[in-house]
Amino acid sequence: MKPIDALAKVCSDVRPAYPEEGVLGVLPRFVAAPAGVAEAAETMRAAAEHGLAVIARGMETRLDWGLPPQRCDLLLDTHRMDRIVEHAAGDLVVSAEAGTPIEKINAEVAAHGQRLSLDCPIFASSVGGTIATAAAGPRRLLYGAPRDLVIGLTVVRADGKIARSGGKVVKNVAGYDLGRLFAGSWGTLGLIVEATFRLHPVCEATAYVSAVLPDAAAAHEAVQAVLHSPVVPAAVECAAAPGGIEVCVMVEGVAAGVPARADRVSSLLGGADVAEEPPEWWGRYPDGTTLVEITAPPAALARASWLTGAATWSASGHGLLGLEAGPEQVTETVNELRAAHTAVVRYAPEPVRDALDVWGPVPALSLMRRVKDQFDPDHRLSPGRFVGGI
Amino acid sequence: MGEALTRLAERFTALLGADSVITDPVRLRTYECDGLTSHRATPGVVVLPGTAEQVAAVVRACVAEGVPYVARGSGTGLSGGALPRTDGVLIVTSRMRRILDIDIPNQRAVVEPGVINLDVTRAVRDQGYHFAPDPSSQQVCSVGGNVAENSGGAHCLKYGFTAHHVLACEVVTPDGEIVELTAGGPGYDLLGVFVGAEGTLGITTRITVRLTRLPETVQTLLAAFDSIESGGAAVSAIIGAGVVPAAVEMMDALSIEAAEAAVRCGYPPGAGAVLIVELDGPGSEVAHQFAEVERLCRAAGAFEVRIAAGDAERALIWRGRRSAFAAVGRISPAYLVQDGVIPRTSLPKVLARIDALSAESGVRVANVFHAGDGNLHPLVLFDDAEPGATERAEEVSGAILDLCIEHGGSITGEHGVGVDKSRYMPRMFTDTDLDTMQMVRCGFDPAGLCNPGKVFPTPRLCGEAPGVRKGVHPLVEQGKADLF
Ligand SMILES: Cc1cc2nc3c(=O)[nH]c(=O)nc-3n(C[C@H](O)[C@H](O)[C@H](O)COP(=O)(O)OP(=O)(O)OC[C@H]3O[C@@H](n4cnc5c(N)ncnc54)[C@H](O)[C@@H]3O)c2cc1C
Ligand SMILES: Cc1cc2nc3c(=O)[nH]c(=O)nc-3n(C[C@H](O)[C@H](O)[C@H](O)COP(=O)(O)OP(=O)(O)OC[C@H]3O[C@@H](n4cnc5c(N)ncnc54)[C@H](O)[C@@H]3O)c2cc1C
């Protein structure tokens, strides 16, 4: 049987790929969109039998991140797997299939005064894509990233078998936590098909307190004052702004408490504006053709000379720098950053990608390869897209 | 002692010095069990390394001899995770107790694995910080053990578990390499899977922990109810109102009786259940929500609500709860501590079923639980002098776990699987689930020498590493060789 026939036998939506469906220029042969977990498993099994290289596609907001795949036969599209499987409101947990947009979850649970505390400014991001890329926005400071909010995960392995870890309760230490392992694995370990998240109550009130500080050192002092105070901010973000660096602190809580906390933050920042809406740059990517993500401890802000132009910094220890420059200049900037921090090039035009090491140095790489070899011995899942050629 | 162990003991003495190696049978017996005393085995050799390099050298020596090894922190684990092997080596971290760095601007501290949990908080409290994971054993348990068990405490309802408070671990891998695993770096989140792996993926030798700002205000109340049902209804109402308390603890009549006998905690007489609710955070936030919590408790039928006026009164409220495990020792010659989790909303149903189980079997069960997250600690009471009583108690204890699974919960919320519960794992997970978890283990420890026999009921055969080498050769990667 030809691969496409084998796929069509088990999956209700299979077709040849369109020319515009290349992943960073690598054109898949087929696209399959299974309708549910069982169908996804059968599709993966058929792909295994035919030795097909598989790349998962969520809502395609970040499919152009990372490196181009070494090969890609099958694009496995999750958009038909968009069921909210269960919302246990009294237990503050929700389970959804991998193709479910995060926004859909939030719309559903909002009716019960709940939310998934992952910032998700790209409207369409899917559950699977969000976990696979470990995506998190400003509120990571208080609520964490997908690794912290996923309490149960179901995946389809390279060989088509369905495996689950964790469960439906927040407190659970039975077995290894594959949810944390798959968070940020970029589709290289298996296909995420369903996830269970813990939820939080929606807060009654929110305030954003902003001030522009003259330079990184002053911004650092201000941020430190807030972090070491007991106001418990939900997020503390900085952005390069005309006249220096704008620091914006998000405070959420009960309506009776937020104004006093916002006032306190305002005085810690040396007098600041309090607003109900965030500044325009909040939770967005800085502009640029290349995006660099910097990971460093909070105090790195004091010497963040890179925080100019199109750049943001989160007090959770993550910075984003947008660059509009050629390979040489980007390489120089990235190397400077890497002298002190971890810096990963999230996306970049081809000439830039070719000129530098996108992922940068990776500690424990050989251990990662050994884990990869266990999960995907034939290297068919998103081959070559991840660190060290994984 | 077998030949391999004899050779190893000599090797360890040469590497670490005689005072770091124990082979004397009497001294070895000190290490024969952890907090789960029903499982015992005298270790072949005990070593007390002082540095990561020494741990790595010990591990490499074990690997060379094909001898299994087990890490041990303070030995307070309740699932037999640190149960040694008679044919193996026990690596104890009690000489690795230095706090290496305290970095307040970056809200983190770097500690050796043997550092006692509470000592981290003691070292930073003056500066307004604490290490948030607070297992009840925090005065004795080690941070390395917390990492292995992904421990939590009463306050993990709001603050999360150890996994959320560890930023990096230096790890001696099962082949004796020293690597740094970090959260948020490029590549797989190996740290995320290492935490909670119960010492089966390597030994951590240095831990970077997150420090959390102490809350501005703490408010605690004790509410007494006629029954567990009305106490449970109060918990549901609190959570339903969008309050995230720092802790919500509940005790039933039997455990209250035991605590009263043991520490005279003075809980309201006649209570069928007491609830302890603690809120913490910014003053303005707590004041408002605390009033709400009090109102909800009364609305659910609390006949008495006591509010702690200060730290001393707060300690008094907690005293009964904290003493509960030890206290049942006073009303029963022996008891089993169970640790299971259910979705919080199933609490009334499951407690009724536990009652029924207890009535049918004639085995008394005292219930103490972290009510906010559905983590039950039923204490199954029995008289070990009575023939068959131990077996009956174990049966009831196991049946409670089945109830947890049936209601979509877990067989352990904080004590881990260890040797104690590996046989229950197939009730919660399929063979494929367990096989998949063990793929991680095979990646880390293909020889299966690092704390074998724990967590999984049957080991996965790791097989040969793929014959065709994929990716870059390790020597090339380390810059030590080039391939032409
Ligand atoms: C302000 C802001 C902040 C953000 N912060 C971050 C951040 O900090 N870090 C970050 O990485 N991203 C971040 N994102 C990016 C974005 O939110 C995510 O990358 C997005 O969630 C991906 O979802 P998707 O459905 O579009 O996935 P796609 O773009 O379709 O896929 C993304 C990747 O995930 C893989 N994948 C998709 N579905 C699955 C599946 N079911 N199983 C396995 N693998 C799968 C794909 O193969 C691909 O490699 C941020 C976005 C915004 C706007
Ligand atoms: C009275 C009492 C109350 C308790 N209350 C709680 C509670 O509230 N919450 C809770 O979560 N637990 C609780 N526990 C269980 C126990 O205290 C925790 O699991 C604790 O984290 C174990 O730490 P330890 O240093 O004693 O570890 P040990 O018992 O020595 O070891 C536990 C496991 O960790 C592994 N290990 C130890 N050190 C390392 C290392 N450096 N690297 C890798 N693996 C290692 C061991 O191999 C073993 O598998 C309680 C125990 C007792 C006795």
PDB file of N, CA and C in Angstrom, chain A residues 90-92 147-148 157 162-164 171-173 176 180 188-189 201 224 227-228 253-254 257 261 264 297-299 342 365 367-370 374-375 377 379 386-387 390, chain B residues 104-107 129 164 175 186 188-189 192 195 200 213 216 239 242 284-285 289 341 343-345 370 375 410 412-414 428 433 435-437 439 442-444 460 470 477:
ATOM      1  N   GLY A  90     -15.673  22.677  39.936  1.00  0.00           N
ATOM      2  CA  GLY A  90     -15.446  22.637  41.380  1.00  0.00           C
ATOM      3  C   GLY A  90     -14.020  22.256  41.746  1.00  0.00           C
ATOM      4  N   ASP A  91     -13.340  21.574  40.825  1.00  0.00           N
ATOM      5  CA  ASP A  91     -11.968  21.159  41.089  1.00  0.00           C
ATOM      6  C   ASP A  91     -10.947  22.046  40.395  1.00  0.00           C
ATOM      7  N   LEU A  92     -11.413  23.049  39.673  1.00  0.00           N
ATOM      8  CA  LEU A  92     -10.535  23.972  38.957  1.00  0.00           C
ATOM      9  C   LEU A  92      -9.567  23.252  38.025  1.00  0.00           C
ATOM     10  N   ARG A 147       4.839  24.056  31.991  1.00  0.00           N
ATOM     11  CA  ARG A 147       5.354  22.983  32.848  1.00  0.00           C
ATOM     12  C   ARG A 147       4.703  23.010  34.234  1.00  0.00           C
ATOM     13  N   ASP A 148       4.306  24.198  34.682  1.00  0.00           N
ATOM     14  CA  ASP A 148       3.754  24.340  36.021  1.00  0.00           C
ATOM     15  C   ASP A 148       2.235  24.189  36.044  1.00  0.00           C
ATOM     16  N   ARG A 157       2.935   8.220  20.975  1.00  0.00           N
ATOM     17  CA  ARG A 157       4.364   8.009  20.769  1.00  0.00           C
ATOM     18  C   ARG A 157       4.675   7.839  19.279  1.00  0.00           C
ATOM     19  N   ILE A 162      -0.628   5.115  22.639  1.00  0.00           N
ATOM     20  CA  ILE A 162      -1.105   6.235  23.453  1.00  0.00           C
ATOM     21  C   ILE A 162      -0.581   6.083  24.878  1.00  0.00           C
ATOM     22  N   ALA A 163       0.014   7.140  25.407  1.00  0.00           N
ATOM     23  CA  ALA A 163       0.544   7.086  26.773  1.00  0.00           C
ATOM     24  C   ALA A 163       0.128   8.321  27.546  1.00  0.00           C
ATOM     25  N   ARG A 164      -0.096   8.120  28.823  1.00  0.00           N
ATOM     26  CA  ARG A 164      -0.602   9.176  29.669  1.00  0.00           C
ATOM     27  C   ARG A 164       0.294   9.295  30.892  1.00  0.00           C
ATOM     28  N   LYS A 171      -2.461  17.693  42.990  1.00  0.00           N
ATOM     29  CA  LYS A 171      -1.440  17.114  43.856  1.00  0.00           C
ATOM     30  C   LYS A 171      -1.288  15.648  43.512  1.00  0.00           C
ATOM     31  N   ASN A 172      -0.149  15.279  42.954  1.00  0.00           N
ATOM     32  CA  ASN A 172      -0.013  13.940  42.411  1.00  0.00           C
ATOM     33  C   ASN A 172       1.459  13.673  42.136  1.00  0.00           C
ATOM     34  N   VAL A 173       2.038  12.706  42.812  1.00  0.00           N
ATOM     35  CA  VAL A 173       3.447  12.396  42.541  1.00  0.00           C
ATOM     36  C   VAL A 173       3.635  10.944  42.096  1.00  0.00           C
ATOM     37  N   TYR A 176       6.659   9.305  36.732  1.00  0.00           N
ATOM     38  CA  TYR A 176       7.388  10.447  36.181  1.00  0.00           C
ATOM     39  C   TYR A 176       6.406  11.458  35.591  1.00  0.00           C
ATOM     40  N   ARG A 180       6.050  17.794  32.167  1.00  0.00           N
ATOM     41  CA  ARG A 180       7.175  18.731  32.215  1.00  0.00           C
ATOM     42  C   ARG A 180       8.201  18.393  31.144  1.00  0.00           C
ATOM     43  N   THR A 188       9.380  16.917  19.151  1.00  0.00           N
ATOM     44  CA  THR A 188      10.430  15.942  18.837  1.00  0.00           C
ATOM     45  C   THR A 188      10.348  14.659  19.649  1.00  0.00           C
ATOM     46  N   LEU A 189       9.419  14.597  20.634  1.00  0.00           N
ATOM     47  CA  LEU A 189       9.343  13.386  21.465  1.00  0.00           C
ATOM     48  C   LEU A 189       8.078  12.585  21.201  1.00  0.00           C
ATOM     49  N   PRO A 201      -8.998  31.085  39.802  1.00  0.00           N
ATOM     50  CA  PRO A 201     -10.154  31.978  39.736  1.00  0.00           C
ATOM     51  C   PRO A 201      -9.777  33.284  39.024  1.00  0.00           C
ATOM     52  N   GLN A 224      13.560  45.793  41.668  1.00  0.00           N
ATOM     53  CA  GLN A 224      13.960  45.142  42.927  1.00  0.00           C
ATOM     54  C   GLN A 224      13.069  45.607  44.082  1.00  0.00           C
ATOM     55  N   LEU A 227       9.866  43.672  43.769  1.00  0.00           N
ATOM     56  CA  LEU A 227      10.002  42.240  44.036  1.00  0.00           C
ATOM     57  C   LEU A 227      10.215  41.953  45.519  1.00  0.00           C
ATOM     58  N   HIS A 228      10.940  42.838  46.202  1.00  0.00           N
ATOM     59  CA  HIS A 228      11.235  42.574  47.616  1.00  0.00           C
ATOM     60  C   HIS A 228      10.167  43.136  48.542  1.00  0.00           C
ATOM     61  N   GLY A 253      -6.254  41.106  42.062  1.00  0.00           N
ATOM     62  CA  GLY A 253      -6.796  40.610  43.327  1.00  0.00           C
ATOM     63  C   GLY A 253      -8.211  41.085  43.557  1.00  0.00           C
ATOM     64  N   VAL A 254      -8.593  41.155  44.837  1.00  0.00           N
ATOM     65  CA  VAL A 254      -9.954  41.586  45.143  1.00  0.00           C
ATOM     66  C   VAL A 254     -10.064  43.102  44.947  1.00  0.00           C
ATOM     67  N   GLY A 257      -8.820  45.353  47.552  1.00  0.00           N
ATOM     68  CA  GLY A 257      -7.397  45.366  47.897  1.00  0.00           C
ATOM     69  C   GLY A 257      -6.490  45.974  46.850  1.00  0.00           C
ATOM     70  N   ARG A 261      -2.737  48.290  46.899  1.00  0.00           N
ATOM     71  CA  ARG A 261      -1.492  47.660  46.432  1.00  0.00           C
ATOM     72  C   ARG A 261      -0.905  48.453  45.268  1.00  0.00           C
ATOM     73  N   ARG A 264       0.840  51.429  46.515  1.00  0.00           N
ATOM     74  CA  ARG A 264       2.127  51.056  47.104  1.00  0.00           C
ATOM     75  C   ARG A 264       3.181  50.865  46.016  1.00  0.00           C
ATOM     76  N   PRO A 297      18.985  35.599  35.317  1.00  0.00           N
ATOM     77  CA  PRO A 297      18.358  35.889  36.609  1.00  0.00           C
ATOM     78  C   PRO A 297      17.836  37.330  36.664  1.00  0.00           C
ATOM     79  N   PRO A 298      16.859  37.594  37.541  1.00  0.00           N
ATOM     80  CA  PRO A 298      16.224  38.918  37.578  1.00  0.00           C
ATOM     81  C   PRO A 298      17.192  40.099  37.636  1.00  0.00           C
ATOM     82  N   ALA A 299      18.278  39.962  38.412  1.00  0.00           N
ATOM     83  CA  ALA A 299      19.177  41.099  38.589  1.00  0.00           C
ATOM     84  C   ALA A 299      19.990  41.422  37.336  1.00  0.00           C
ATOM     85  N   THR A 342      21.870  32.988  28.653  1.00  0.00           N
ATOM     86  CA  THR A 342      21.394  32.059  27.639  1.00  0.00           C
ATOM     87  C   THR A 342      20.620  32.875  26.611  1.00  0.00           C
ATOM     88  N   LEU A 365      23.454  18.001  26.837  1.00  0.00           N
ATOM     89  CA  LEU A 365      22.961  17.617  25.511  1.00  0.00           C
ATOM     90  C   LEU A 365      23.014  16.103  25.273  1.00  0.00           C
ATOM     91  N   LEU A 367      22.660  13.711  27.358  1.00  0.00           N
ATOM     92  CA  LEU A 367      21.533  13.097  28.062  1.00  0.00           C
ATOM     93  C   LEU A 367      20.230  13.319  27.271  1.00  0.00           C
ATOM     94  N   MET A 368      20.094  14.512  26.711  1.00  0.00           N
ATOM     95  CA  MET A 368      18.898  14.810  25.907  1.00  0.00           C
ATOM     96  C   MET A 368      18.823  13.894  24.695  1.00  0.00           C
ATOM     97  N   ARG A 369      19.967  13.670  24.057  1.00  0.00           N
ATOM     98  CA  ARG A 369      19.977  12.772  22.892  1.00  0.00           C
ATOM     99  C   ARG A 369      19.551  11.373  23.285  1.00  0.00           C
ATOM    100  N   ARG A 370      19.992  10.943  24.465  1.00  0.00           N
ATOM    101  CA  ARG A 370      19.635   9.583  24.883  1.00  0.00           C
ATOM    102  C   ARG A 370      18.133   9.473  25.147  1.00  0.00           C
ATOM    103  N   GLN A 374      15.309   7.159  22.933  1.00  0.00           N
ATOM    104  CA  GLN A 374      14.327   6.246  23.508  1.00  0.00           C
ATOM    105  C   GLN A 374      12.935   6.501  22.937  1.00  0.00           C
ATOM    106  N   PHE A 375      12.573   7.774  22.851  1.00  0.00           N
ATOM    107  CA  PHE A 375      11.211   8.108  22.416  1.00  0.00           C
ATOM    108  C   PHE A 375      11.049   8.002  20.903  1.00  0.00           C
ATOM    109  N   PRO A 377      13.436   6.440  18.233  1.00  0.00           N
ATOM    110  CA  PRO A 377      14.702   5.828  17.818  1.00  0.00           C
ATOM    111  C   PRO A 377      15.028   6.048  16.339  1.00  0.00           C
ATOM    112  N   HIS A 379      14.289   8.737  14.642  1.00  0.00           N
ATOM    113  CA  HIS A 379      14.411  10.184  14.384  1.00  0.00           C
ATOM    114  C   HIS A 379      13.452  10.647  13.283  1.00  0.00           C
ATOM    115  N   PHE A 386      15.380  20.811  16.549  1.00  0.00           N
ATOM    116  CA  PHE A 386      15.597  21.154  17.946  1.00  0.00           C
ATOM    117  C   PHE A 386      17.092  21.281  18.240  1.00  0.00           C
ATOM    118  N   VAL A 387      17.418  21.389  19.500  1.00  0.00           N
ATOM    119  CA  VAL A 387      18.814  21.587  19.911  1.00  0.00           C
ATOM    120  C   VAL A 387      19.719  20.457  19.416  1.00  0.00           C
ATOM    121  N   ILE A 390      18.673  17.532  17.155  1.00  0.00           N
ATOM    122  CA  ILE A 390      17.629  16.568  17.544  1.00  0.00           C
ATOM    123  C   ILE A 390      16.376  16.828  16.716  1.00  0.00           C
TER     124      ILE A 390
ATOM    125  N   ILE B 104      19.723  37.216  47.398  1.00  0.00           N
ATOM    126  CA  ILE B 104      18.411  37.845  47.563  1.00  0.00           C
ATOM    127  C   ILE B 104      17.980  38.637  46.317  1.00  0.00           C
ATOM    128  N   PRO B 105      18.865  39.434  45.705  1.00  0.00           N
ATOM    129  CA  PRO B 105      18.425  40.162  44.502  1.00  0.00           C
ATOM    130  C   PRO B 105      17.818  39.229  43.447  1.00  0.00           C
ATOM    131  N   ASN B 106      18.370  38.021  43.345  1.00  0.00           N
ATOM    132  CA  ASN B 106      17.831  37.082  42.368  1.00  0.00           C
ATOM    133  C   ASN B 106      16.865  36.077  42.986  1.00  0.00           C
ATOM    134  N   GLN B 107      16.541  36.255  44.231  1.00  0.00           N
ATOM    135  CA  GLN B 107      15.562  35.419  44.934  1.00  0.00           C
ATOM    136  C   GLN B 107      15.869  33.939  44.791  1.00  0.00           C
ATOM    137  N   TYR B 129      12.431  36.342  53.484  1.00  0.00           N
ATOM    138  CA  TYR B 129      12.180  35.268  52.519  1.00  0.00           C
ATOM    139  C   TYR B 129      11.999  33.915  53.195  1.00  0.00           C
ATOM    140  N   HIS B 164       8.139  23.455  41.614  1.00  0.00           N
ATOM    141  CA  HIS B 164       7.948  24.862  41.259  1.00  0.00           C
ATOM    142  C   HIS B 164       8.973  25.760  41.925  1.00  0.00           C
ATOM    143  N   ASP B 175      25.674   7.328  34.838  1.00  0.00           N
ATOM    144  CA  ASP B 175      26.986   6.837  34.404  1.00  0.00           C
ATOM    145  C   ASP B 175      28.133   7.668  34.984  1.00  0.00           C
ATOM    146  N   PRO B 186      17.636  26.140  26.878  1.00  0.00           N
ATOM    147  CA  PRO B 186      17.274  25.467  25.631  1.00  0.00           C
ATOM    148  C   PRO B 186      17.362  23.952  25.797  1.00  0.00           C
ATOM    149  N   TYR B 188      15.457  19.951  26.221  1.00  0.00           N
ATOM    150  CA  TYR B 188      14.398  19.337  27.023  1.00  0.00           C
ATOM    151  C   TYR B 188      14.470  19.788  28.479  1.00  0.00           C
ATOM    152  N   ASP B 189      13.327  19.836  29.097  1.00  0.00           N
ATOM    153  CA  ASP B 189      13.226  20.191  30.514  1.00  0.00           C
ATOM    154  C   ASP B 189      13.521  18.935  31.347  1.00  0.00           C
ATOM    155  N   GLY B 192      12.652  19.105  34.939  1.00  0.00           N
ATOM    156  CA  GLY B 192      11.247  18.883  35.258  1.00  0.00           C
ATOM    157  C   GLY B 192      10.937  17.425  35.516  1.00  0.00           C
ATOM    158  N   VAL B 195      12.968  16.076  38.937  1.00  0.00           N
ATOM    159  CA  VAL B 195      12.281  16.360  40.200  1.00  0.00           C
ATOM    160  C   VAL B 195      11.079  15.424  40.298  1.00  0.00           C
ATOM    161  N   THR B 200      15.648   7.887  40.964  1.00  0.00           N
ATOM    162  CA  THR B 200      15.921   6.833  39.980  1.00  0.00           C
ATOM    163  C   THR B 200      16.628   7.344  38.728  1.00  0.00           C
ATOM    164  N   ARG B 213       9.099  35.536  48.785  1.00  0.00           N
ATOM    165  CA  ARG B 213       8.905  36.628  49.731  1.00  0.00           C
ATOM    166  C   ARG B 213       7.921  36.179  50.805  1.00  0.00           C
ATOM    167  N   GLU B 216       2.975  39.440  53.784  1.00  0.00           N
ATOM    168  CA  GLU B 216       2.838  40.567  54.702  1.00  0.00           C
ATOM    169  C   GLU B 216       1.952  40.182  55.898  1.00  0.00           C
ATOM    170  N   ILE B 239     -13.569  27.648  47.973  1.00  0.00           N
ATOM    171  CA  ILE B 239     -12.903  27.550  46.674  1.00  0.00           C
ATOM    172  C   ILE B 239     -13.812  28.140  45.590  1.00  0.00           C
ATOM    173  N   GLY B 242     -13.730  31.743  44.761  1.00  0.00           N
ATOM    174  CA  GLY B 242     -12.545  32.294  44.119  1.00  0.00           C
ATOM    175  C   GLY B 242     -11.426  32.632  45.088  1.00  0.00           C
ATOM    176  N   SER B 284      -4.340  44.087  52.622  1.00  0.00           N
ATOM    177  CA  SER B 284      -5.660  44.520  52.158  1.00  0.00           C
ATOM    178  C   SER B 284      -6.410  43.363  51.506  1.00  0.00           C
ATOM    179  N   GLU B 285      -5.662  42.498  50.857  1.00  0.00           N
ATOM    180  CA  GLU B 285      -6.230  41.347  50.172  1.00  0.00           C
ATOM    181  C   GLU B 285      -6.760  40.344  51.206  1.00  0.00           C
ATOM    182  N   GLN B 289     -10.700  38.840  52.161  1.00  0.00           N
ATOM    183  CA  GLN B 289     -11.042  37.443  51.890  1.00  0.00           C
ATOM    184  C   GLN B 289     -11.267  36.665  53.183  1.00  0.00           C
ATOM    185  N   VAL B 341      -5.088  10.757  46.699  1.00  0.00           N
ATOM    186  CA  VAL B 341      -5.662  12.030  46.271  1.00  0.00           C
ATOM    187  C   VAL B 341      -6.955  11.779  45.510  1.00  0.00           C
ATOM    188  N   PRO B 343     -10.277  14.133  43.439  1.00  0.00           N
ATOM    189  CA  PRO B 343     -10.759  15.472  43.108  1.00  0.00           C
ATOM    190  C   PRO B 343     -11.518  15.986  44.332  1.00  0.00           C
ATOM    191  N   ARG B 344     -11.251  17.211  44.719  1.00  0.00           N
ATOM    192  CA  ARG B 344     -11.778  17.719  45.985  1.00  0.00           C
ATOM    193  C   ARG B 344     -13.293  17.577  46.086  1.00  0.00           C
ATOM    194  N   THR B 345     -13.972  17.718  44.950  1.00  0.00           N
ATOM    195  CA  THR B 345     -15.435  17.649  44.972  1.00  0.00           C
ATOM    196  C   THR B 345     -15.955  16.245  45.320  1.00  0.00           C
ATOM    197  N   HIS B 370      -5.439  17.230  53.659  1.00  0.00           N
ATOM    198  CA  HIS B 370      -5.245  18.529  53.032  1.00  0.00           C
ATOM    199  C   HIS B 370      -6.501  18.728  52.175  1.00  0.00           C
ATOM    200  N   ASN B 375      -6.082  15.853  49.105  1.00  0.00           N
ATOM    201  CA  ASN B 375      -5.046  14.887  49.487  1.00  0.00           C
ATOM    202  C   ASN B 375      -5.411  14.289  50.847  1.00  0.00           C
ATOM    203  N   SER B 410      -5.337   9.962  42.590  1.00  0.00           N
ATOM    204  CA  SER B 410      -3.986   9.417  42.486  1.00  0.00           C
ATOM    205  C   SER B 410      -3.652   8.580  43.713  1.00  0.00           C
ATOM    206  N   THR B 412      -0.824   8.608  45.171  1.00  0.00           N
ATOM    207  CA  THR B 412       0.041   9.349  46.102  1.00  0.00           C
ATOM    208  C   THR B 412       0.096  10.831  45.751  1.00  0.00           C
ATOM    209  N   GLY B 413      -0.079  11.659  46.772  1.00  0.00           N
ATOM    210  CA  GLY B 413      -0.039  13.101  46.576  1.00  0.00           C
ATOM    211  C   GLY B 413       1.271  13.705  47.021  1.00  0.00           C
ATOM    212  N   GLU B 414       1.956  13.016  47.954  1.00  0.00           N
ATOM    213  CA  GLU B 414       3.228  13.574  48.400  1.00  0.00           C
ATOM    214  C   GLU B 414       4.245  12.559  48.895  1.00  0.00           C
ATOM    215  N   MET B 428      -3.380   2.477  38.213  1.00  0.00           N
ATOM    216  CA  MET B 428      -3.566   3.873  37.820  1.00  0.00           C
ATOM    217  C   MET B 428      -3.122   4.124  36.381  1.00  0.00           C
ATOM    218  N   ASP B 433       1.649   3.327  29.463  1.00  0.00           N
ATOM    219  CA  ASP B 433       2.008   4.530  30.229  1.00  0.00           C
ATOM    220  C   ASP B 433       3.317   4.288  30.996  1.00  0.00           C
ATOM    221  N   ASP B 435       5.546   1.962  30.527  1.00  0.00           N
ATOM    222  CA  ASP B 435       6.637   1.709  29.598  1.00  0.00           C
ATOM    223  C   ASP B 435       7.213   3.039  29.084  1.00  0.00           C
ATOM    224  N   THR B 436       6.312   3.977  28.822  1.00  0.00           N
ATOM    225  CA  THR B 436       6.743   5.271  28.290  1.00  0.00           C
ATOM    226  C   THR B 436       7.540   6.051  29.341  1.00  0.00           C
ATOM    227  N   MET B 437       7.053   6.024  30.581  1.00  0.00           N
ATOM    228  CA  MET B 437       7.821   6.678  31.641  1.00  0.00           C
ATOM    229  C   MET B 437       9.217   6.062  31.734  1.00  0.00           C
ATOM    230  N   MET B 439      10.946   4.849  29.449  1.00  0.00           N
ATOM    231  CA  MET B 439      11.840   5.251  28.359  1.00  0.00           C
ATOM    232  C   MET B 439      12.772   6.358  28.857  1.00  0.00           C
ATOM    233  N   CYS B 442      15.387   4.650  30.865  1.00  0.00           N
ATOM    234  CA  CYS B 442      16.372   3.986  30.010  1.00  0.00           C
ATOM    235  C   CYS B 442      17.349   4.999  29.408  1.00  0.00           C
ATOM    236  N   GLY B 443      16.845   6.189  29.089  1.00  0.00           N
ATOM    237  CA  GLY B 443      17.730   7.234  28.566  1.00  0.00           C
ATOM    238  C   GLY B 443      18.761   7.648  29.611  1.00  0.00           C
ATOM    239  N   PHE B 444      18.336   7.776  30.845  1.00  0.00           N
ATOM    240  CA  PHE B 444      19.225   8.214  31.918  1.00  0.00           C
ATOM    241  C   PHE B 444      20.092   7.061  32.434  1.00  0.00           C
ATOM    242  N   ARG B 460      11.656  -1.972  32.680  1.00  0.00           N
ATOM    243  CA  ARG B 460      11.645  -2.094  31.231  1.00  0.00           C
ATOM    244  C   ARG B 460      13.036  -2.513  30.805  1.00  0.00           C
ATOM    245  N   LYS B 470      23.231   7.978  16.004  1.00  0.00           N
ATOM    246  CA  LYS B 470      22.509   9.097  15.422  1.00  0.00           C
ATOM    247  C   LYS B 470      23.033  10.374  16.054  1.00  0.00           C
ATOM    248  N   GLU B 477      31.076  16.267  20.173  1.00  0.00           N
ATOM    249  CA  GLU B 477      30.296  17.287  20.847  1.00  0.00           C
ATOM    250  C   GLU B 477      31.116  18.008  21.910  1.00  0.00           C
TER     251      GLU B 477
END
